[in-house]
GROMACS .gro file of C-alpha atoms in nm:
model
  304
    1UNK     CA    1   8.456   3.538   5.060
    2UNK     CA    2   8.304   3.807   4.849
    3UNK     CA    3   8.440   4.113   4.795
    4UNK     CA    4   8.286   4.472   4.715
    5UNK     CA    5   8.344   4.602   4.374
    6UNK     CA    6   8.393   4.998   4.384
    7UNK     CA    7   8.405   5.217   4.062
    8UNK     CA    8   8.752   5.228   4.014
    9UNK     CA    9   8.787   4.855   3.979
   10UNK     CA   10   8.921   4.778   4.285
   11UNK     CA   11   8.805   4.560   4.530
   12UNK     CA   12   8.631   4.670   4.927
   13UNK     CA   13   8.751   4.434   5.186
   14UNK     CA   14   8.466   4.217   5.319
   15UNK     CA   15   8.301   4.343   5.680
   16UNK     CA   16   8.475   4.164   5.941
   17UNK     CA   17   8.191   3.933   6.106
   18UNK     CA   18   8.398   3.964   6.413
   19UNK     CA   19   8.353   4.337   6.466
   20UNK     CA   20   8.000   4.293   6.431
   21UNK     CA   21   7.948   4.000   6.673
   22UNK     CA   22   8.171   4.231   6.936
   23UNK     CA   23   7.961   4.578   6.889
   24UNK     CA   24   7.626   4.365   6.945
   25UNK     CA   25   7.842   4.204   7.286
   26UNK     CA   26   7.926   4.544   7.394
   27UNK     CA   27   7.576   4.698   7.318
   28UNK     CA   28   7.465   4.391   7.527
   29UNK     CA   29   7.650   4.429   7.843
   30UNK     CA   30   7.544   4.825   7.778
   31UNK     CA   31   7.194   4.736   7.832
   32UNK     CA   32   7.247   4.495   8.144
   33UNK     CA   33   7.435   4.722   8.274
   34UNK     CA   34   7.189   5.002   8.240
   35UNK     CA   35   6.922   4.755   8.361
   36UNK     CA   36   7.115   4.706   8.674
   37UNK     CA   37   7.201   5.071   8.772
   38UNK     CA   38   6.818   5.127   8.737
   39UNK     CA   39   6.761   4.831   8.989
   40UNK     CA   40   7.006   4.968   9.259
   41UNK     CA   41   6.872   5.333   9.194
   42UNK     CA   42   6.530   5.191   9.287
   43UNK     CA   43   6.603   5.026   9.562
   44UNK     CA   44   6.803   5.238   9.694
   45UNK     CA   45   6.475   5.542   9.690
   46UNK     CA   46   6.273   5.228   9.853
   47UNK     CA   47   6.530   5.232  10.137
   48UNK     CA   48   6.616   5.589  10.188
   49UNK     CA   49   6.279   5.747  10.142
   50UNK     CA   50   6.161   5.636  10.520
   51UNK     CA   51   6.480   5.839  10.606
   52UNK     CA   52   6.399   6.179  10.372
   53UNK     CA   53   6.063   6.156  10.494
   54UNK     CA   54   6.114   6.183  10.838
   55UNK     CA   55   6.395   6.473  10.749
   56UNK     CA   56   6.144   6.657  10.564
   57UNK     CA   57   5.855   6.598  10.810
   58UNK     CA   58   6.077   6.755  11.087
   59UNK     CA   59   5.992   7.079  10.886
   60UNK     CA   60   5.618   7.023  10.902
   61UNK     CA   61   5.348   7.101  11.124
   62UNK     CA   62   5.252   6.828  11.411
   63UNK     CA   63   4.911   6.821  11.267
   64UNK     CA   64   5.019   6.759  10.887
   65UNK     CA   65   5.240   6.472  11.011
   66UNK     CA   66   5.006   6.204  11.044
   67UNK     CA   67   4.852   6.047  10.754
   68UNK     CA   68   5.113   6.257  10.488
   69UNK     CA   69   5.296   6.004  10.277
   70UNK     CA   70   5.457   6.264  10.067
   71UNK     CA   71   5.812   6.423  10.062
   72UNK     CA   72   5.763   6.786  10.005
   73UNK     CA   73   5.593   6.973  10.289
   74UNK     CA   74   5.289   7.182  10.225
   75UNK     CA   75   5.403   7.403  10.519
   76UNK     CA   76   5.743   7.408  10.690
   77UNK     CA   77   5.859   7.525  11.056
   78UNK     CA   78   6.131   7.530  11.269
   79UNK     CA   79   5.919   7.484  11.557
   80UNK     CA   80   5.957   7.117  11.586
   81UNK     CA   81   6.317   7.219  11.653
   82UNK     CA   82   6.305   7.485  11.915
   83UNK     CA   83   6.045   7.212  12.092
   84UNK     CA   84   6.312   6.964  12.019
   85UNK     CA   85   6.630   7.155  12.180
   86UNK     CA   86   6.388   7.243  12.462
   87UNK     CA   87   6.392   6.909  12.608
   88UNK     CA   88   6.067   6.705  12.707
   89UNK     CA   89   5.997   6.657  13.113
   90UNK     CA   90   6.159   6.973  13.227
   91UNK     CA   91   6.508   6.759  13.113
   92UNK     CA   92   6.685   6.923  12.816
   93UNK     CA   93   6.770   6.782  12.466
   94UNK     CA   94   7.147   6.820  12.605
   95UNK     CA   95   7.068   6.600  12.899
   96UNK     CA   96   6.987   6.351  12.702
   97UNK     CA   97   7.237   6.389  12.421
   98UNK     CA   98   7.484   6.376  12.718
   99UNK     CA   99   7.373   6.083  12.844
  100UNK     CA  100   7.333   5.899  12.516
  101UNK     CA  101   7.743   5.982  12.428
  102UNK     CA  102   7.869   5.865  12.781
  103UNK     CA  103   7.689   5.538  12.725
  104UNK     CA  104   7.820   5.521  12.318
  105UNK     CA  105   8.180   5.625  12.408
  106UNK     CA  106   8.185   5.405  12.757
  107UNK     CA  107   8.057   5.088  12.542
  108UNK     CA  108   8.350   5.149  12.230
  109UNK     CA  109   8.613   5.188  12.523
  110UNK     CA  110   8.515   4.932  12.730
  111UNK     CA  111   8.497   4.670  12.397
  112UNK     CA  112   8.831   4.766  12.283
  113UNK     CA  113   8.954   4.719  12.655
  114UNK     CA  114   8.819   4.408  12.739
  115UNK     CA  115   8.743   4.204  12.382
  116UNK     CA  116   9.121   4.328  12.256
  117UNK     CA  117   9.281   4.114  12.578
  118UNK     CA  118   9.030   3.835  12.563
  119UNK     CA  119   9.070   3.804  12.148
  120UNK     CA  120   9.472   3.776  12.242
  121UNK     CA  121   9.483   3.512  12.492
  122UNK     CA  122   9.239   3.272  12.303
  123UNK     CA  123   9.463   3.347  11.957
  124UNK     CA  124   9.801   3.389  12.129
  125UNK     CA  125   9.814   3.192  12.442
  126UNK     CA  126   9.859   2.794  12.519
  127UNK     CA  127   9.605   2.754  12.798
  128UNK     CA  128   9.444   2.411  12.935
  129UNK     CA  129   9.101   2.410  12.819
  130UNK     CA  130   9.133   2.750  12.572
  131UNK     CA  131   8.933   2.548  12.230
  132UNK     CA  132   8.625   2.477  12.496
  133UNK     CA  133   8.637   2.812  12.655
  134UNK     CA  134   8.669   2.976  12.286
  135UNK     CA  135   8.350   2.758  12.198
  136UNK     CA  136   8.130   2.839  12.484
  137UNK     CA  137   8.197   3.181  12.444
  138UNK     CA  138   8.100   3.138  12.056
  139UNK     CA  139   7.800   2.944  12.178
  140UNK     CA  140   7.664   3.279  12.388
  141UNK     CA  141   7.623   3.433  12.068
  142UNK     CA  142   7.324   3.194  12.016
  143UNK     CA  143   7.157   3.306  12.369
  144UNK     CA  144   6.886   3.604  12.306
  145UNK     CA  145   6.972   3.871  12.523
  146UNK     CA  146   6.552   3.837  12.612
  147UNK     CA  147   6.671   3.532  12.794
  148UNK     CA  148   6.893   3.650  13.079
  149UNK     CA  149   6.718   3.962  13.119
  150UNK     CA  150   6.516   3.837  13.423
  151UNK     CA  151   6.820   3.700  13.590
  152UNK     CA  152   7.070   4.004  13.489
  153UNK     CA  153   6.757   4.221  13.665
  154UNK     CA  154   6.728   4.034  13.975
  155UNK     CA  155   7.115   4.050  14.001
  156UNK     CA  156   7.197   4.411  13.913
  157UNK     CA  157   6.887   4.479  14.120
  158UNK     CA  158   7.031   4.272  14.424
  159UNK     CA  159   7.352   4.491  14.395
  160UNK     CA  160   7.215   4.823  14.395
  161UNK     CA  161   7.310   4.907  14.033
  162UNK     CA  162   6.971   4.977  13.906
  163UNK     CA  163   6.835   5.347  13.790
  164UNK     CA  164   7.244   5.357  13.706
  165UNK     CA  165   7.469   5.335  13.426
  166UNK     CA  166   7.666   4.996  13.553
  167UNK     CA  167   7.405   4.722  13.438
  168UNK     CA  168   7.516   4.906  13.097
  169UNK     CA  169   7.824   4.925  13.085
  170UNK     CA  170   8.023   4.655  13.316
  171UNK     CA  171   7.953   4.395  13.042
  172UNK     CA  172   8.156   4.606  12.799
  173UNK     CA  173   8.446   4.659  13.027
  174UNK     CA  174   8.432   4.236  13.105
  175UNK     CA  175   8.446   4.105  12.732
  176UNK     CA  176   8.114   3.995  12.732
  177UNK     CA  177   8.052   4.092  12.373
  178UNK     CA  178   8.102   3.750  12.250
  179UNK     CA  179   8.092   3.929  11.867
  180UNK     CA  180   8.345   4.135  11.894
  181UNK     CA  181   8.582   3.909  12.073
  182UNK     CA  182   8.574   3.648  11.801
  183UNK     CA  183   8.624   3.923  11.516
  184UNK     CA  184   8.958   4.002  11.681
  185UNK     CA  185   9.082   3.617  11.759
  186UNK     CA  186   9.014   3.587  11.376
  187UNK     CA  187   9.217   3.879  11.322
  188UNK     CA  188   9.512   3.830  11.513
  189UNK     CA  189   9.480   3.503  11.400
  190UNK     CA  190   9.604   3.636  11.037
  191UNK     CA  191   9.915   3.780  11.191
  192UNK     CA  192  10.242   3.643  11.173
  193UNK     CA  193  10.335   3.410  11.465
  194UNK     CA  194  10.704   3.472  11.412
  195UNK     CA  195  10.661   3.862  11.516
  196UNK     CA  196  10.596   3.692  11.873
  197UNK     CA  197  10.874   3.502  11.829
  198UNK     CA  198  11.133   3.761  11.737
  199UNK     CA  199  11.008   3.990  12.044
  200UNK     CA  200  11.022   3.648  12.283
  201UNK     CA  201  11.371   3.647  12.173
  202UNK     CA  202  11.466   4.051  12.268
  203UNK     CA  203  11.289   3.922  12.603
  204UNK     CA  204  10.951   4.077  12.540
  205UNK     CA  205  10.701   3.928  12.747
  206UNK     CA  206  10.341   3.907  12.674
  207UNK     CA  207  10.237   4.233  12.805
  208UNK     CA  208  10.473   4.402  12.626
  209UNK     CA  209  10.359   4.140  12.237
  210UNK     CA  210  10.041   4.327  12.327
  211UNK     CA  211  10.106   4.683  12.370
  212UNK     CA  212  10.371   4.760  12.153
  213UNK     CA  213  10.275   4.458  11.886
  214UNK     CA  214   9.926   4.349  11.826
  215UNK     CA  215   9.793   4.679  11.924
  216UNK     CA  216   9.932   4.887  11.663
  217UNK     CA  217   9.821   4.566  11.427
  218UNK     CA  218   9.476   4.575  11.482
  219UNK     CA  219   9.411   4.953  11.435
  220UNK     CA  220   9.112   4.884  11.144
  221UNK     CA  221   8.963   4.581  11.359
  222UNK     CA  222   8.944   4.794  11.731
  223UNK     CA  223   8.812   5.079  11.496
  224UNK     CA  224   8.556   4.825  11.370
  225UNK     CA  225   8.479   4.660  11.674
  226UNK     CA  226   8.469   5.082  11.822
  227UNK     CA  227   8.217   5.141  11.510
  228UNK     CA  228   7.979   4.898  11.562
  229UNK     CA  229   7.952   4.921  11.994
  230UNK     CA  230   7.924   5.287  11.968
  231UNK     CA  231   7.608   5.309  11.734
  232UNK     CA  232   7.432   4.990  11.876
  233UNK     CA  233   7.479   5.154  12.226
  234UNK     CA  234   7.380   5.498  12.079
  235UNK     CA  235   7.058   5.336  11.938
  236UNK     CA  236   6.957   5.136  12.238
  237UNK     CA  237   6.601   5.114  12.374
  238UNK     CA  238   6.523   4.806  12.536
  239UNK     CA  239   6.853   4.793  12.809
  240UNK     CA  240   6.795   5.150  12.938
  241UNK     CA  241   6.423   5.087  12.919
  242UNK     CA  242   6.462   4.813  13.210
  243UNK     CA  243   6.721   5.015  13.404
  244UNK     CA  244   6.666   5.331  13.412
  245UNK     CA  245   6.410   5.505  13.600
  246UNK     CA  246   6.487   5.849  13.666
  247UNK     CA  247   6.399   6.108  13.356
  248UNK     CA  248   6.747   6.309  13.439
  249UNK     CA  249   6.949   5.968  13.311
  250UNK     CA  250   6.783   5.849  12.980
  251UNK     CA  251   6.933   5.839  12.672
  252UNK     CA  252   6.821   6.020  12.356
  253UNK     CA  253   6.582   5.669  12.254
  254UNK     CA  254   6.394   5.713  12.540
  255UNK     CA  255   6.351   6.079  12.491
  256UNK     CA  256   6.220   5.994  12.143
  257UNK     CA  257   5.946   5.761  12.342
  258UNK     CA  258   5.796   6.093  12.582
  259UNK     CA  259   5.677   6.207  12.224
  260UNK     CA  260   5.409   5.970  12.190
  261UNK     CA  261   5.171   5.953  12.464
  262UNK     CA  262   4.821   5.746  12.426
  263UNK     CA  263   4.613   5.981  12.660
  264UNK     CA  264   4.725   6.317  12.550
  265UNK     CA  265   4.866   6.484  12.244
  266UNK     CA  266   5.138   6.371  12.066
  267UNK     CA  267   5.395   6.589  11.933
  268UNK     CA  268   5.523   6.407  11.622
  269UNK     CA  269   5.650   6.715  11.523
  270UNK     CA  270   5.870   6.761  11.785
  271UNK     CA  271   5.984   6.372  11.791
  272UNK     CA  272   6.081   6.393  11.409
  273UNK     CA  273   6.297   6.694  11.526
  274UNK     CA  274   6.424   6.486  11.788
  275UNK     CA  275   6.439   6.169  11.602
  276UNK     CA  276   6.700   6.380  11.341
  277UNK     CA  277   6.938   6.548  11.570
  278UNK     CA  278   6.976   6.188  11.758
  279UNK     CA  279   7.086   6.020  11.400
  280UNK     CA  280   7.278   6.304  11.324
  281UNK     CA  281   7.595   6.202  11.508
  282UNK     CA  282   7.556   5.835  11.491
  283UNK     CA  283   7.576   5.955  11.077
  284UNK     CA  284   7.873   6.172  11.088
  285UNK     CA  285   8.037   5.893  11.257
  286UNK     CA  286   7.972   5.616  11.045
  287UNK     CA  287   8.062   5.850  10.743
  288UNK     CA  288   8.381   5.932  10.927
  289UNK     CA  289   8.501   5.624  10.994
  290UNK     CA  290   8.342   5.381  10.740
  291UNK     CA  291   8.651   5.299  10.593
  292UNK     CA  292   8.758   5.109  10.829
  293UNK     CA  293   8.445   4.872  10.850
  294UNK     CA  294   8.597   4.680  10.532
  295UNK     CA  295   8.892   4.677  10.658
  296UNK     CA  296   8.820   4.529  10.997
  297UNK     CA  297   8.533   4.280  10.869
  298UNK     CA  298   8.806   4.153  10.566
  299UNK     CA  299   9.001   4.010  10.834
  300UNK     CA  300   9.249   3.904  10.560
  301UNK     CA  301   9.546   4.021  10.809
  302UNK     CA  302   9.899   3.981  10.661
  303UNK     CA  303  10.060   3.651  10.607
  304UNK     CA  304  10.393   3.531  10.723
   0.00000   0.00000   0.00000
């Protein structure tokens, strides 16, 4: 290898090839990684700017709403709000809000309720026939709700519970959610067997495994499970749509719908109002509590 001759006679060490091949590597990866961050910026302002628009169109005039693709308002109000907070149908914005959280917080209790007992007999429990009752509930996950809803109408109907809350509700409190039942058999699944077996041998029975065992266990998956039925509830259209008939009981989606009326004016201005006070909770929740999303879904559990 040749060497560098400086002017005192002595000889420069050759460049290391090495170093060279390793800054052009690192330089490399620099540039992908650049490349990528770019990607995920963009797509990212694809999927939030429907979001920032309708914030910032909130602020504008009704009549500047339609047809306005831009972000930044020519004029702003606070009108849209006051029309908002108002209410639509002589029914207030708090009526509605109401309404919307007693149907959120009544589906997350009901789910923990029902799905949490459910999810322990089919991972915890010896019954006769308990693999075919654990498929078939697996297989209603594969049956569009669009299906039943004739039947579940004529039913609910034939009991009286239309223009009510139950029809929404009782299939919370009766482990119906075939979803959430299986995320919690697969996490209790993950737990040790032998804590049953220690508290079968102080005499615990299987009420007490439950409550003072699994429950305290399964804190990130019930807070999952809690997550998810409170902001598909919260967001519901179709379910109260059939149901409900009287103004005074709709949630805040079918507020959003009195907006937009095909024989008279719209107020869009008003509905973006309304459209961002109604995800403002559902946001502050999921920010709140996102943590435990990974932690629930990664049903890793602990291993005995």
């Amino acid at each position: 290898m040749s060497a560098t001759i400086l002017t005192d006679g002595q000889a420069a060490p050759a460049a290391d090839p090495g170093a060279e091949l390793r800054r052009r590597a690192k330089r490399r990866r620099a540039g992908k990684t650049l490349l990528l961050h770019i990607g995920i910026l963009a797509l990212a302002a694809v999927m939030l700017y429907p979001g920032v628009w309708m914030l910032l169109s909130s602020f504008r005039p009704t009549n500047e709403i339609v047809g306005q693709t831009g972000l930044i308002p020519d004029n702003t109000t606070l009108d849209n709000f006051r029309t908002a907070f108002e209410g639509i149908g002589g029914v207030s914005f708090w009526t509605f809000f109401t309404n919307s959280m007693i149907l959120a917080v009544g589906s997350a209790v009901g789910v923990c309720l029902s799905c949490s007992v459910s999810a322990y007999a089919f991972a915890r429990i010896d019954f006769p026939g308990r693999n075919l009752f654990f498929s078939l509930m697996i297989g209603t996950l594969l049956l569009p709700f669009h299906v039943v809803i004739i039947p579940q109408f004529i039913m609910f109907n034939e009991i009286g519970w239309t223009d009510s809350y139950m029809p929404l509700l009782i299939g919370k409190f009766l482990a119906a959610e075939a979803f959430f039942v299986f995320l919690m058999v697969q996490f209790m699944r993950n737990l040790p067997r032998e804590l049953d077996e220690s508290a079968r041998i102080d005499g615990a029975g299987h009420l007490r495994i439950f409550t003072a065992i699994m429950l305290p266990l399964m804190r990130p998956v019930l807070a999952t499970a809690s997550i998810f039925a409170f902001i598909w509830s919260w967001n519901d259209f179709l379910a109260p749509l059939i149901y409900l008939r009287t103004p005074d009981k709709y949630p805040l989606p079918l507020m959003l719908r009195q907006y937009t009326d095909q024989t008279s004016v719209s107020d869009y201005g008003g509905q973006m109002a309304a459209a961002v006070l109604a995800l403002a909770p559902v946001l502050i929740f999921f920010i709140l509590f996102q943590r435990y999303i990974v932690e629930g879904v990664a049903t890793q559990g602990l291993k005995g």
